[in-house]
Amino acid sequence: MATVADDIQHRSAAEGAPSGYQYPDTSGHFGRYGGRFVPETLMHPLAELTDAYERYLKDPAFLAELDNDLRDYVGRPSPLYHAERWSRELGGAQIFLKREDLNHTGAHKVNNTVGQALLAKRMGKTRIIAETGAGQHGVASATVAARMGLECVVYMGEVDVARQQANVYRMRLLGAEVVSVKSGSRTLKDALNEAMRDWVTNVDNTFYIIGTVAGPHPYPAMVRDFQAVIGREARAQMLERAGRLPDVVMACVGGGSNAIGLFYPFIEDADVRMIGVEAGGEGILTGHHAAPLCAGKPGVLHGNRTYLMEDENGQIAETHSISAGLDYPGVGPEHAWLKDTGRAEYVAVNDDEALAAFHGLTRTEGIIPALETSHALAYAAKLAPTMRRDQTIVINLSGRGDKDMDTVARLDGIEL
Amino acid sequence: MQSRITAMFGRLRSEGRTALIPFVTAGDPSPDVTLPLMHRMVAAGADLIELGVPFSDPIADGPVIQRATERALHAGVRLRDVLDMVRAFRAEDSTTPVVLMGYLNPIEIMGAETFAAEAAAAGVDGALVVDVPPEEAAELAGLLRPQGLDLVYLLAPTSDAGRIARIGGVASGFVYYVAVKGVTGAGNLDIDAVAAKLAEIRARIPLPVGVGFGIKDGPSAARVARVADAVIVGSAIVQRVEDLMDQPARIPEAVADFLGELRAAIDGADTGGSGA
């Protein structure tokens, strides 16, 4: 298996090709999306961060350290597992699961926090901040902060603090301060607002680890590049296993980091369909969902232009999803661009479909997926039966479901 | 025709005085308070009014203005209502400039071209769109300028020489120096650092420079007046609005009293009197 350093060199070479996919542009735009819509105070720090990120992604010493951490601390490469029994039950395409749930801390989030924490250290920052919804990114940030001896503050909406007590406790065990955010809708978007306010105030010593491929440039590109290890491994593993590329790659989309991580290395493989699955909540038509790509329109939030859920006056709308990690009114700008260009397709599945898929995979494969991931599984369960048995789908199994035990039990009418 | 903003700064310059710019959130705590409040602020010495346009996700604002925003949104105040307030203000005041301060998304949804035309028709003089730095401003500026509207830019302690020059190349009306790293309502400003930065800004930008963030009372307003062309006060005013939210009829008078204090301190500083 190629090292991350090799892969990034491969990526640079691919980007050098004249016909290649070269986004974002030098000002951080994916077509009309992305950009840097932030108060003036943050413009200079974002320029510094961009310089550092571009320099270190070509620095062999940095990449070697990143490789070591991904191997020995995160546990990479993650396996590509053929879900034979579930595939047989669905009766169509063969389904392969990229097992990001087996990473340290139980989700793909740590690929990014390990990378950004190394960058923070190189830049001489002593304090990291992060936003979190379900708590997975907060835990992944607190984890790397503990390991590197950095001060860590995690912003989390008051509503999410109440419904994710176990993760709040994990973060505090790891030495992080968890700040309960009481403004706005008191969920993930408000946690992001508060983290931005902290960064504006403490910009000299603080590194903001954004957990998804949103925010101002360079975050969408930087987080993608740290998560692209998922797709690079999956692509190589599939070629080794089946001798050819998959027919479909699929992932759930909230902010969209696990999806971009899987998709990006396949972007120039024109025959590989890329499908992102959003949270349809109680159904797109009810308005109670978190599916900006399927049912929103372009606007500007949290530093970038992208698809948003908003009202007719441009106020950001409240979202609903069974999974806290998808409960966000925006989406990474690169997904907006991939949607408009038609390179990727975006669909939504409802809470109950995700829950059924959660049970389906648990029962047939002995793998308990996160509710976020279950959205991708639910769409695969619809798509696979329409495909031939010699066709393949790779799904990013982005996280494990342990954190969702209370939610699922409650929905099943069981008190834990 | 000379804009109201340019005319105001020209007049004050010839008088050797510093402008006082209050900020209030439009529609806080209820829509009917804003118009009488605007008139009382002018009577108490305001030279230009910054009117905050409520947005659900105000990332540059501290707790005081966040709460004001939530009150205004709860009262149903949207961008179109703010334009109506300015139109009503203009019916009785044709000289005091009004600048809208807010975030891009409500403007994008209305359509930047529609916004520019309607804002100009309502009598708005400029817009300060907090999350639109010059790098992202070309389209909006291109639509505002033909309508005679100024796009007011922020400068910050983190703006280096290159950024100052870049902003100087596109700014009109005046520029707004954010005196502290932080959100609105943040800590105390360091006047020596502000003076040094203003010298750097003035060397590259020929427009009046307003200073805001961290001005809480007469003495801090006087200190800033000695170095700036305009003293901008937001959270300290909005806090007084919040204190009286249950007796809204008293708000205009209370804010006017506070502006009177600030005005006296600024004028004292301008004539070399007490205040520091």
XYZ file of C-alpha atoms in Angstrom:
692
model
C 0.000 0.000 0.000
C 1.251 3.457 -0.899
C 2.060 5.784 1.966
C 0.161 9.002 2.457
C 3.229 10.886 1.286
C 3.299 8.889 -1.945
C -0.402 9.465 -2.388
C -0.100 13.201 -1.933
C 2.729 13.311 -4.444
C 0.526 11.296 -6.764
C -2.247 13.801 -6.143
C 0.022 16.725 -6.947
C 1.062 15.054 -10.169
C -2.571 14.434 -11.072
C -3.407 18.047 -10.394
C -0.646 19.142 -12.711
C -2.383 17.506 -15.660
C -3.987 20.167 -17.890
C -7.289 18.332 -18.145
C -7.273 17.463 -14.457
C -9.713 18.508 -11.786
C -8.145 21.560 -10.150
C -10.364 22.897 -7.429
C -10.450 25.100 -5.526
C -8.836 27.877 -7.547
C -6.124 29.999 -5.942
C -8.699 32.200 -4.214
C -10.484 29.206 -2.709
C -13.474 28.942 -5.032
C -15.120 25.829 -6.435
C -16.814 27.520 -9.371
C -19.146 30.023 -7.716
C -18.970 28.236 -4.345
C -16.527 28.388 -1.457
C -14.486 31.536 -0.966
C -13.667 33.428 2.199
C -16.669 35.289 3.618
C -15.338 36.306 7.020
C -14.755 39.494 9.004
C -11.548 41.336 8.182
C -9.839 40.228 11.425
C -9.699 36.636 10.121
C -8.400 37.383 6.632
C -4.738 37.581 7.591
C -4.825 34.467 9.820
C -6.540 32.549 7.001
C -3.777 33.618 4.625
C -1.169 32.422 7.144
C -2.972 29.112 7.542
C -3.159 28.666 3.767
C 0.572 29.294 3.449
C 1.384 26.800 6.193
C -0.959 24.151 4.835
C 0.420 24.447 1.310
C 4.000 24.351 2.565
C 3.618 21.379 4.898
C 1.642 19.233 2.487
C 4.813 19.195 0.390
C 7.197 18.802 3.326
C 8.562 15.225 3.546
C 9.193 15.479 7.314
C 5.634 16.627 7.972
C 4.177 13.936 5.734
C 6.311 11.243 7.364
C 5.061 12.280 10.793
C 1.472 12.308 9.505
C 1.972 8.830 8.024
C 3.302 7.502 11.309
C 0.414 8.963 13.275
C -2.175 7.624 10.844
C -0.632 4.156 11.031
C 0.273 3.809 14.704
C -2.229 6.094 16.415
C -5.289 6.035 14.146
C -4.796 2.453 12.967
C -4.661 2.964 9.212
C -5.094 1.625 6.655
C -8.665 0.775 7.531
C -9.979 -2.475 6.016
C -12.240 -2.697 3.000
C -14.771 -5.316 4.018
C -16.988 -7.262 1.613
C -20.420 -7.367 3.258
C -21.350 -10.646 1.589
C -24.321 -11.578 3.719
C -25.968 -8.157 3.540
C -25.274 -8.018 -0.226
C -26.917 -11.425 -0.650
C -29.939 -10.358 1.361
C -30.348 -7.222 -0.767
C -29.949 -9.347 -3.904
C -27.896 -7.263 -6.296
C -24.581 -5.422 -6.317
C -21.731 -6.496 -4.041
C -21.294 -4.042 -1.197
C -17.907 -3.174 0.240
C -17.577 -1.178 3.452
C -14.625 1.138 4.040
C -14.227 0.605 7.763
C -13.578 4.099 9.136
C -15.510 2.981 12.217
C -12.416 0.982 13.186
C -10.267 4.098 13.501
C -9.203 5.290 16.936
C -12.160 7.231 18.427
C -14.540 5.326 16.165
C -15.033 7.533 13.123
C -13.325 9.181 10.160
C -13.078 12.506 12.043
C -9.685 11.672 13.548
C -7.949 11.590 10.110
C -8.503 15.338 9.955
C -7.820 16.243 13.578
C -4.485 14.409 13.536
C -3.479 16.385 10.445
C -4.657 19.767 11.677
C -3.125 19.267 15.128
C 0.249 18.542 13.526
C -0.180 21.725 11.513
C -1.116 23.682 14.657
C 2.039 22.496 16.364
C 4.197 23.437 13.357
C 2.612 26.901 13.365
C 3.455 27.359 17.047
C -0.147 27.514 18.245
C -0.695 26.421 21.843
C -4.468 26.303 21.990
C -6.982 24.542 19.759
C -10.706 25.103 19.482
C -13.346 23.031 17.726
C -17.093 22.911 17.184
C -19.061 19.726 17.520
C -22.601 18.477 16.972
C -22.902 14.842 18.046
C -19.547 15.131 19.748
C -17.465 12.945 17.400
C -15.332 15.774 16.074
C -15.098 17.228 19.567
C -13.828 13.909 20.894
C -11.397 13.542 17.988
C -10.090 17.071 18.664
C -9.831 16.563 22.425
C -8.004 13.290 21.748
C -5.257 14.796 19.613
C -5.008 17.787 21.960
C -4.417 15.444 24.889
C -1.739 13.583 22.984
C 0.074 16.741 21.909
C -0.322 18.652 25.144
C -2.391 21.461 23.636
C -5.109 23.374 25.450
C -8.487 22.478 23.932
C -11.888 24.194 24.022
C -14.865 22.554 22.314
C -18.033 24.490 21.510
C -21.242 22.486 21.534
C -24.865 23.633 21.346
C -26.809 23.383 24.598
C -29.336 21.063 22.925
C -26.553 18.714 21.786
C -24.842 18.804 25.201
C -28.074 17.522 26.692
C -28.541 14.694 24.180
C -24.876 13.595 23.954
C -23.862 13.438 27.615
C -21.496 10.498 27.138
C -19.414 12.338 24.556
C -19.348 15.461 26.737
C -17.909 13.323 29.510
C -15.354 11.767 27.144
C -14.141 15.196 26.078
C -13.793 16.334 29.687
C -11.911 13.142 30.580
C -9.529 13.995 27.751
C -8.878 17.369 29.358
C -10.958 19.577 27.062
C -13.192 22.375 28.238
C -16.681 21.908 26.757
C -18.556 25.190 26.344
C -22.323 24.879 26.120
C -23.572 27.361 23.489
C -26.865 29.008 24.358
C -27.375 31.296 21.362
C -29.597 30.819 18.302
C -30.928 27.300 17.835
C -28.333 25.927 20.329
C -27.086 23.248 17.929
C -24.121 22.657 15.609
C -24.436 25.831 13.538
C -24.437 27.943 16.688
C -21.430 26.036 18.037
C -19.644 26.965 14.795
C -20.647 30.624 15.226
C -19.242 30.625 18.757
C -15.992 28.945 17.690
C -15.538 31.626 15.001
C -16.071 34.310 17.659
C -13.457 32.680 19.879
C -11.021 32.535 16.967
C -11.516 36.222 16.122
C -10.726 37.034 19.756
C -7.782 34.674 20.360
C -6.338 34.483 16.892
C -2.705 34.941 17.993
C -2.310 31.679 19.921
C -5.307 29.670 18.707
C -5.780 27.148 15.903
C -9.367 26.450 14.889
C -9.830 22.803 13.861
C -12.961 22.812 11.718
C -14.411 19.320 11.561
C -15.869 19.283 8.099
C -15.214 20.474 4.542
C -16.996 23.791 5.148
C -15.860 27.180 6.447
C -13.652 29.734 4.713
C -10.782 28.761 2.400
C -8.506 26.856 3.029
C -10.665 24.651 5.291
C -12.754 22.908 2.601
C -9.618 22.000 0.644
C -7.468 21.241 3.692
C -9.994 18.989 5.413
C -10.584 17.223 2.085
C -6.889 16.607 1.660
C -6.582 15.137 5.161
C -9.671 12.949 4.591
C -8.732 11.864 1.053
C -6.678 9.040 2.578
C -10.035 7.220 2.781
C -10.606 7.230 -0.966
C -6.965 6.617 -1.860
C -6.907 3.486 0.271
C -10.324 2.338 -0.932
C -9.357 2.814 -4.575
C -6.153 0.805 -4.173
C -7.893 -1.872 -2.085
C -10.649 -2.272 -4.676
C -8.151 -2.577 -7.518
C -6.228 -5.171 -5.555
C -9.353 -7.079 -4.553
C -11.457 -6.970 -7.707
C -8.970 -5.889 -10.337
C -11.156 -2.940 -11.247
C -12.721 0.204 -9.860
C -16.091 0.137 -8.102
C -19.237 1.061 -10.041
C -20.511 3.306 -7.248
C -18.959 5.064 -4.281
C -21.389 6.288 -1.667
C -21.358 8.188 1.611
C -23.605 10.195 3.881
C -23.374 13.991 3.674
C -23.818 16.411 6.552
C -21.013 18.924 6.145
C -19.599 16.302 3.817
C -16.073 15.424 4.999
C -16.388 11.651 4.914
C -18.021 11.832 1.484
C -15.365 14.110 -0.008
C -12.675 11.934 1.580
C -14.036 8.941 -0.297
C -15.010 10.735 -3.542
C -11.992 12.926 -4.201
C -9.544 10.250 -5.424
C -12.274 8.935 -7.781
C -13.206 12.308 -9.300
C -11.323 11.703 -12.532
C -12.554 8.110 -12.837
C -15.513 9.103 -14.985
C -17.119 5.639 -14.884
C -17.399 5.620 -11.103
C -20.744 7.027 -9.926
C -20.481 9.161 -6.797
C -23.600 9.392 -4.628
C -23.950 11.551 -1.517
C -26.834 10.811 0.822
C -28.357 13.631 2.837
C -30.632 13.483 5.867
C -34.237 13.582 4.701
C -35.480 13.742 8.299
C -39.241 13.312 8.406
C -39.379 13.710 4.615
C -38.265 16.476 2.259
C -41.854 17.613 1.746
C -42.397 18.123 5.488
C -39.608 20.709 5.630
C -38.209 18.866 8.675
C -34.910 17.664 7.240
C -31.247 18.534 6.779
C -30.861 18.199 3.014
C -29.601 21.518 1.575
C -28.285 19.940 -1.648
C -31.616 18.247 -2.359
C -33.956 20.981 -1.170
C -31.983 24.160 -0.394
C -30.594 27.029 -2.401
C -27.227 28.796 -2.651
C -26.298 31.356 -0.017
C -23.475 32.391 2.304
C -22.907 30.982 5.787
C -19.869 30.235 7.952
C -17.372 31.711 5.571
C -18.384 30.092 2.296
C -20.974 30.173 -0.448
C -22.829 26.887 -0.734
C -26.284 25.334 -0.671
C -28.181 26.254 2.499
C -31.452 25.638 4.217
C -32.904 29.071 4.722
C -36.179 30.958 4.647
C -37.319 33.394 1.960
C -35.587 36.243 3.830
C -32.197 34.547 4.000
C -32.434 33.593 7.669
C -30.879 30.186 8.271
C -33.495 27.517 8.923
C -33.614 25.010 11.731
C -32.840 21.491 10.602
C -34.007 18.090 11.676
C -32.338 14.706 11.508
C -32.354 11.585 13.630
C -28.567 11.856 13.540
C -26.980 14.840 15.263
C -23.944 14.645 12.955
C -26.043 15.441 9.875
C -28.117 18.109 11.607
C -26.545 21.104 9.831
C -28.152 23.632 7.432
C -25.148 23.947 5.097
C -22.806 21.638 3.235
C -19.236 21.812 1.995
C -18.858 24.039 -1.097
C -17.139 21.334 -3.121
C -20.290 19.220 -2.874
C -22.300 22.194 -4.161
C -19.935 22.363 -7.115
C -20.002 18.596 -7.755
C -23.807 18.763 -7.706
C -24.012 21.643 -10.180
C -21.494 20.059 -12.539
C -23.298 16.736 -12.315
C -20.147 14.836 -11.327
C -21.795 13.633 -8.122
C -25.432 12.845 -7.387
C -27.154 13.771 -4.156
C -30.192 12.060 -2.708
C -31.916 12.045 0.679
C -33.254 9.246 2.844
C -35.635 9.666 5.757
C -35.090 8.955 9.452
C -37.072 5.711 9.328
C -35.205 4.392 6.281
C -31.872 5.134 7.995
C -33.060 3.347 11.112
C -34.110 0.281 9.096
C -30.669 0.147 7.462
C -29.040 0.517 10.877
C -30.841 -2.630 11.992
C -30.222 -4.403 8.684
C -26.451 -4.116 8.777
C -26.279 -4.849 12.503
C -28.306 -8.031 12.083
C -26.618 -9.445 8.958
C -22.994 -8.414 9.429
C -22.497 -7.853 13.143
C -21.441 -4.271 12.500
C -23.313 -1.510 14.345
C -23.062 1.637 12.216
C -23.506 5.260 13.277
C -26.903 6.755 12.446
C -25.145 9.198 10.095
C -23.597 6.309 8.170
C -26.943 4.498 8.181
C -28.250 7.082 5.699
C -25.714 5.908 3.102
C -26.538 2.290 3.924
C -30.256 2.998 3.439
C -29.725 4.349 -0.053
C -27.454 1.417 -0.899
C -30.259 -0.890 0.180
C -32.460 0.768 -2.460
C -29.846 0.915 -5.191
C -28.125 -2.479 -4.867
C -31.163 -4.565 -5.920
C -31.332 -2.585 -9.196
C -27.730 -3.531 -10.028
C -26.109 -6.744 -11.287
C -24.364 -9.172 -8.929
C -21.010 -8.556 -10.551
C -21.262 -4.812 -9.902
C -19.861 -3.168 -6.796
C -20.693 -0.382 -4.389
C -18.159 1.027 -1.925
C -19.785 2.689 1.085
C -17.847 4.779 3.555
C -18.714 3.232 6.899
C -17.820 6.538 8.464
C -18.460 5.770 12.126
C -19.558 3.210 14.664
C -22.945 3.320 16.322
C -22.045 3.020 20.005
C -22.806 6.707 20.549
C -26.342 6.155 19.184
C -27.462 3.383 21.549
C -29.657 5.698 23.619
C -31.318 7.240 20.552
C -32.064 3.915 18.882
C -33.278 2.285 22.090
C -35.613 5.204 22.743
C -37.037 4.956 19.216
C -37.615 1.258 19.822
C -39.418 2.104 23.034
C -36.705 0.712 25.299
C -35.352 2.512 28.363
C -31.629 1.803 28.902
C -23.781 64.971 -6.330
C -21.742 64.629 -3.155
C -22.953 61.792 -0.956
C -24.414 62.463 2.466
C -21.501 60.606 4.045
C -18.848 62.666 2.262
C -20.753 65.887 2.953
C -21.015 65.070 6.656
C -17.322 64.306 7.071
C -16.417 67.408 5.037
C -18.516 69.632 7.254
C -17.087 68.172 10.477
C -13.553 68.438 9.174
C -14.012 72.131 8.462
C -15.331 72.550 11.991
C -12.481 70.537 13.484
C -14.868 68.033 15.023
C -15.045 64.249 15.278
C -18.141 62.377 14.171
C -20.260 60.344 16.577
C -21.707 57.198 15.003
C -24.161 55.160 17.068
C -25.155 51.625 16.121
C -28.527 50.127 16.959
C -30.119 46.920 15.753
C -33.160 47.728 13.640
C -36.355 46.506 15.263
C -34.845 45.942 18.730
C -36.758 45.322 20.908
C -39.722 46.005 18.616
C -40.149 47.632 15.192
C -41.974 50.756 16.395
C -39.081 51.820 18.654
C -36.533 52.271 15.872
C -37.848 55.353 14.043
C -38.287 57.593 17.112
C -34.949 56.289 18.400
C -33.183 57.317 15.185
C -34.574 60.866 15.364
C -33.686 61.227 19.030
C -30.139 60.023 18.359
C -29.705 62.709 15.704
C -31.045 65.364 18.085
C -28.570 64.151 20.721
C -25.592 64.583 18.407
C -25.344 61.519 16.162
C -23.695 62.411 12.839
C -24.388 59.117 11.073
C -26.530 56.164 12.097
C -25.466 52.564 11.669
C -28.523 50.373 11.535
C -28.009 46.663 12.179
C -29.892 44.289 9.882
C -30.894 41.183 11.862
C -29.370 37.867 10.746
C -29.769 34.471 12.372
C -26.022 33.724 12.520
C -24.092 36.873 13.467
C -20.548 35.465 13.742
C -18.875 38.842 14.348
C -21.142 39.907 17.185
C -20.768 39.463 20.910
C -23.560 38.502 23.304
C -25.153 41.981 23.601
C -25.781 42.443 19.877
C -26.595 38.741 19.440
C -29.439 39.166 21.918
C -30.610 42.335 20.161
C -30.611 40.422 16.878
C -32.672 37.633 18.389
C -35.198 40.138 19.770
C -35.536 41.820 16.384
C -35.906 38.516 14.534
C -38.451 37.394 17.089
C -40.359 40.623 16.418
C -40.408 39.642 12.732
C -37.973 42.281 11.464
C -36.353 41.412 8.138
C -34.252 43.317 5.578
C -37.328 44.724 3.806
C -38.642 46.095 7.102
C -35.306 47.771 7.750
C -35.501 49.481 4.353
C -39.006 50.680 5.261
C -37.655 52.163 8.498
C -35.009 54.116 6.593
C -37.636 55.337 4.126
C -39.745 56.617 7.019
C -36.678 58.253 8.614
C -35.822 60.016 5.327
C -39.289 61.557 5.184
C -38.230 63.816 8.052
C -34.421 63.822 7.867
C -32.796 64.380 4.502
C -29.225 64.978 5.714
C -28.127 62.423 8.332
C -26.413 59.491 6.606
C -27.643 55.967 7.332
C -25.432 52.920 6.820
C -26.817 49.399 7.059
C -24.596 46.920 8.889
C -25.177 43.223 8.557
C -24.310 39.983 6.826
C -24.403 38.942 3.194
C -27.004 36.195 3.091
C -30.184 38.289 3.467
C -28.875 40.553 0.684
C -28.084 37.567 -1.560
C -31.549 36.137 -1.121
C -33.203 39.459 -1.927
C -30.833 39.708 -4.893
C -27.935 42.140 -4.647
C -29.229 44.170 -7.582
C -32.709 44.527 -6.071
C -31.170 45.379 -2.718
C -28.997 48.110 -4.241
C -31.931 49.701 -6.037
C -34.343 49.478 -3.104
C -31.791 50.630 -0.537
C -30.936 53.669 -2.640
C -34.608 54.465 -3.172
C -35.244 54.207 0.576
C -32.482 56.697 1.303
C -29.746 54.369 2.549
C -26.246 55.803 2.049
C -24.047 52.775 2.387
C -23.661 49.201 3.541
C -21.134 47.527 5.797
C -21.396 43.825 5.094
C -19.338 42.234 7.838
C -18.619 38.935 6.089
C -17.664 40.446 2.745
C -13.946 41.298 2.616
C -12.666 43.072 -0.521
C -11.665 39.744 -2.083
C -15.337 38.748 -2.272
C -16.834 42.197 -2.824
C -16.475 42.829 -6.557
C -20.007 41.828 -7.509
C -21.733 43.608 -4.633
C -19.627 46.762 -4.988
C -20.341 46.823 -8.711
C -24.065 46.887 -8.000
C -24.008 49.364 -5.098
C -21.772 51.995 -6.678
C -24.025 52.904 -9.640
C -26.806 53.516 -7.101
C -24.603 55.974 -5.220
C -24.175 53.630 -2.252
C -20.861 53.314 -0.430
C -19.538 49.902 0.548
C -17.860 50.457 3.899
C -14.981 48.104 4.740
C -13.576 46.960 8.043
C -9.905 47.154 8.939
C -8.519 45.174 11.852
C -5.390 44.962 14.009
C -4.471 41.952 11.844
C -4.680 43.937 8.576
C -1.116 44.243 7.312
C 0.194 46.872 4.880
C -0.827 44.827 1.865
C -4.397 44.444 3.073
C -4.663 48.113 4.019
C -3.571 49.086 0.515
C -5.990 46.622 -1.030
C -8.910 47.966 0.989
C -7.839 51.525 0.207
C -8.165 50.658 -3.454
C -11.835 49.741 -3.196
C -13.254 51.626 -0.190
C -15.504 54.668 -0.404
C -17.282 56.869 2.134
C -15.208 55.949 5.160
C -13.419 52.939 6.603
C -14.157 51.318 9.949
C -11.185 50.335 12.097
C -12.028 47.508 14.489
C -9.865 48.532 17.434
C -9.633 45.167 19.187
C -9.321 41.556 18.104
C -12.687 40.171 18.994
C -16.401 40.455 18.523
C -18.579 43.511 19.090
C -18.694 44.484 22.735
C -15.231 43.021 23.386
C -12.751 44.309 25.968
C -10.840 47.534 26.315
C -8.942 49.180 23.517
C -5.309 50.180 23.750
C -5.283 53.763 22.507
C -1.556 53.875 21.714
C -1.859 50.802 19.520
C -4.925 52.319 17.840
C -3.090 55.588 17.153
C -0.142 53.737 15.608
C -2.414 51.674 13.374
C -4.400 54.747 12.302
C -1.196 56.424 11.164
C -0.455 53.354 9.050
C -3.988 53.389 7.620
C -3.979 57.123 6.872
C -0.717 56.772 4.978
C -2.510 54.469 2.527
C -6.196 55.401 2.595
C -7.363 58.984 1.955
C -10.824 58.437 3.489
C -12.118 59.321 6.967
C -11.394 56.578 9.507
C -13.980 55.595 12.115
C -12.940 53.583 15.160
C -15.216 51.150 16.924
C -15.193 48.179 19.363
C -14.382 48.727 22.998
C -15.809 52.267 23.389
C -18.042 52.157 26.447
C -18.307 55.643 27.933
C -17.329 59.305 27.719
C -13.653 58.881 28.639
C -13.038 56.070 26.125
C -14.924 58.078 23.448
C -12.753 61.111 24.169
C -9.561 59.084 23.886
C -10.619 57.751 20.506
C -11.818 61.176 19.315
C -8.277 62.505 19.627
C -7.049 60.093 16.943
C -10.071 59.114 14.822
C -12.401 60.899 12.391
C -15.402 59.134 13.880
C -16.197 57.382 17.155
C -18.447 54.351 16.633
C -20.401 53.008 19.592
C -22.579 49.909 19.399
C -22.844 47.421 22.256
C -22.858 50.086 24.983
C -25.954 51.608 23.357
C -27.636 48.293 22.630
C -27.120 47.304 26.276
C -29.138 50.378 27.303
C -31.880 49.325 24.875
C -31.930 45.882 26.484
C -32.072 47.354 29.996
C -35.336 49.083 29.036
C -36.839 46.399 26.816
C -39.852 46.156 29.144
C -40.404 49.944 28.984
C -39.697 50.613 25.296
C -41.185 54.126 25.393
C -38.231 55.187 27.577
C -35.561 53.845 25.207
C -35.122 56.893 22.919
C -34.634 59.221 25.865
C -32.186 56.921 27.678
C -30.084 56.405 24.560
C -30.181 60.150 23.831
C -28.883 60.877 27.350
C -25.988 58.479 26.797
C -25.199 59.957 23.360
C -25.248 63.406 24.974
C -22.513 62.264 27.349
C -20.472 60.825 24.505
C -21.012 63.962 22.400
C -19.801 66.243 25.191
C -16.735 64.077 25.791
C -15.882 64.000 22.085
C -16.372 67.751 21.629
C -14.268 68.355 24.728
C -11.484 66.244 23.253
C -11.760 68.037 19.912
C -11.255 71.431 21.567
C -8.367 70.096 23.629
C -10.354 70.040 26.848
C -10.806 67.342 29.438
C -11.937 63.825 28.685
C -8.841 61.644 28.785
